[in-house]
Amino acid sequence: MATVEITKDNFNDTIKEGTVFLDFWAEWCGPCRQFAPTYEAASEKHENVTFGKVDTEDQVELSQAFQIMSIPTLMVFRDGIKLFEQAGALPASALEDLIDQAEKLDMDAVRAQIAEQQGAES
């Protein structure tokens, strides 16, 4: 699956199910352009994962909502839950490792941990 353009209009529908990687980027960003082929190659290799790209210049609302301060920033969602966020371009091996970890994660355990944390904060 190739990468898909993520906007404020399709963001929620995109992240609500499955594993979703989001690359926050901009045309003028050198590191973003360097990371793009690695990200695109991963999207072709992992058809069961959605790879989205958020143009920070075009999608200012999304960028502000996530307080994006540095690009590229990579986020990982699974079943609507944000699991990972990191600024900076990843090498291909690190991206592959992250994809593997996200896919193997026990989401029932993650949901239980979130519920426990929310209960402690109440």
XYZ file of C-alpha atoms in Angstrom:
122
model
C 0.000 0.000 0.000
C 1.380 3.401 -0.894
C 1.249 6.308 1.502
C -1.990 8.266 1.857
C -2.444 11.970 2.398
C -3.875 12.703 5.838
C -5.994 15.779 6.423
C -8.140 17.002 9.297
C -11.092 15.581 7.359
C -9.848 11.966 7.135
C -7.611 11.812 10.241
C -10.094 10.227 12.684
C -11.354 7.655 10.187
C -7.773 6.755 9.285
C -6.478 6.111 12.803
C -9.522 4.410 14.335
C -8.687 0.852 13.191
C -5.519 -1.109 12.618
C -1.919 0.040 12.723
C -1.284 3.511 11.332
C 2.023 5.321 10.908
C 1.905 9.078 10.342
C 4.784 11.128 8.982
C 4.447 14.842 9.737
C 6.571 16.576 7.087
C 6.997 19.642 4.875
C 8.218 20.139 1.313
C 11.056 22.475 2.357
C 12.401 20.101 5.038
C 15.646 18.375 4.017
C 15.455 15.557 6.590
C 11.823 14.981 5.567
C 12.864 14.535 1.940
C 15.660 12.166 3.012
C 13.253 10.056 5.100
C 10.532 9.929 2.412
C 12.013 7.055 0.327
C 12.530 4.926 3.462
C 8.959 5.589 4.566
C 7.563 4.914 1.087
C 9.504 1.624 0.840
C 8.092 0.492 4.189
C 4.579 1.360 2.999
C 5.050 -0.870 -0.043
C 6.414 -3.736 2.067
C 3.771 -3.709 4.840
C 0.385 -3.824 3.140
C -1.440 -4.499 6.429
C -0.259 -1.164 7.886
C -1.555 2.267 6.851
C 1.174 4.827 6.163
C -0.062 8.394 6.114
C 1.687 11.672 5.415
C 0.623 14.928 7.055
C 1.861 18.034 5.251
C 2.439 20.421 8.170
C 2.213 23.454 5.867
C -1.193 22.399 4.539
C -2.600 20.797 7.698
C -1.830 23.486 10.267
C -4.727 22.454 12.536
C -3.428 18.874 12.851
C 0.124 20.082 13.379
C -1.007 22.433 16.132
C -3.280 19.830 17.731
C -0.296 17.494 18.107
C 2.073 20.345 18.994
C 4.487 19.440 16.209
C 7.661 21.430 16.891
C 10.147 19.520 14.754
C 9.835 17.628 11.483
C 9.851 14.968 10.411
C 7.832 13.637 13.326
C 6.652 10.048 13.224
C 3.574 8.876 15.137
C 2.162 5.389 15.484
C -1.478 4.663 16.257
C -3.168 1.335 16.729
C -6.926 1.045 17.062
C -7.122 4.793 17.676
C -4.532 4.815 20.479
C -1.301 6.764 20.031
C 1.544 4.407 20.884
C 4.622 6.305 19.738
C 5.827 9.760 18.775
C 9.341 10.809 17.848
C 10.868 13.680 15.930
C 13.643 12.937 13.481
C 14.149 10.619 10.545
C 14.572 6.941 11.353
C 16.921 4.622 9.491
C 15.184 1.790 7.631
C 16.185 -0.829 10.224
C 14.729 1.217 13.102
C 11.513 1.829 11.154
C 11.179 -1.912 10.445
C 11.734 -2.679 14.141
C 9.084 -0.125 15.132
C 6.585 -1.609 12.654
C 7.256 -5.088 14.055
C 6.796 -3.894 17.645
C 3.560 -2.060 16.844
C 2.103 -5.101 15.095
C 2.980 -7.499 17.940
C 1.669 -5.303 20.743
C -1.105 -6.790 22.893
C -3.733 -4.059 22.594
C -5.916 -5.547 25.345
C -2.987 -5.046 27.720
C -2.488 -1.493 26.419
C -6.172 -0.653 26.955
C -6.032 -2.148 30.471
C -2.956 -0.067 31.279
C -4.646 3.108 30.011
C -7.763 2.356 32.076
C -5.606 1.775 35.144
C -3.759 5.078 34.628
C -7.016 6.958 34.121
C -8.434 5.379 37.270
C -5.378 6.479 39.261
C -5.756 10.048 37.977
C -9.419 10.275 39.051
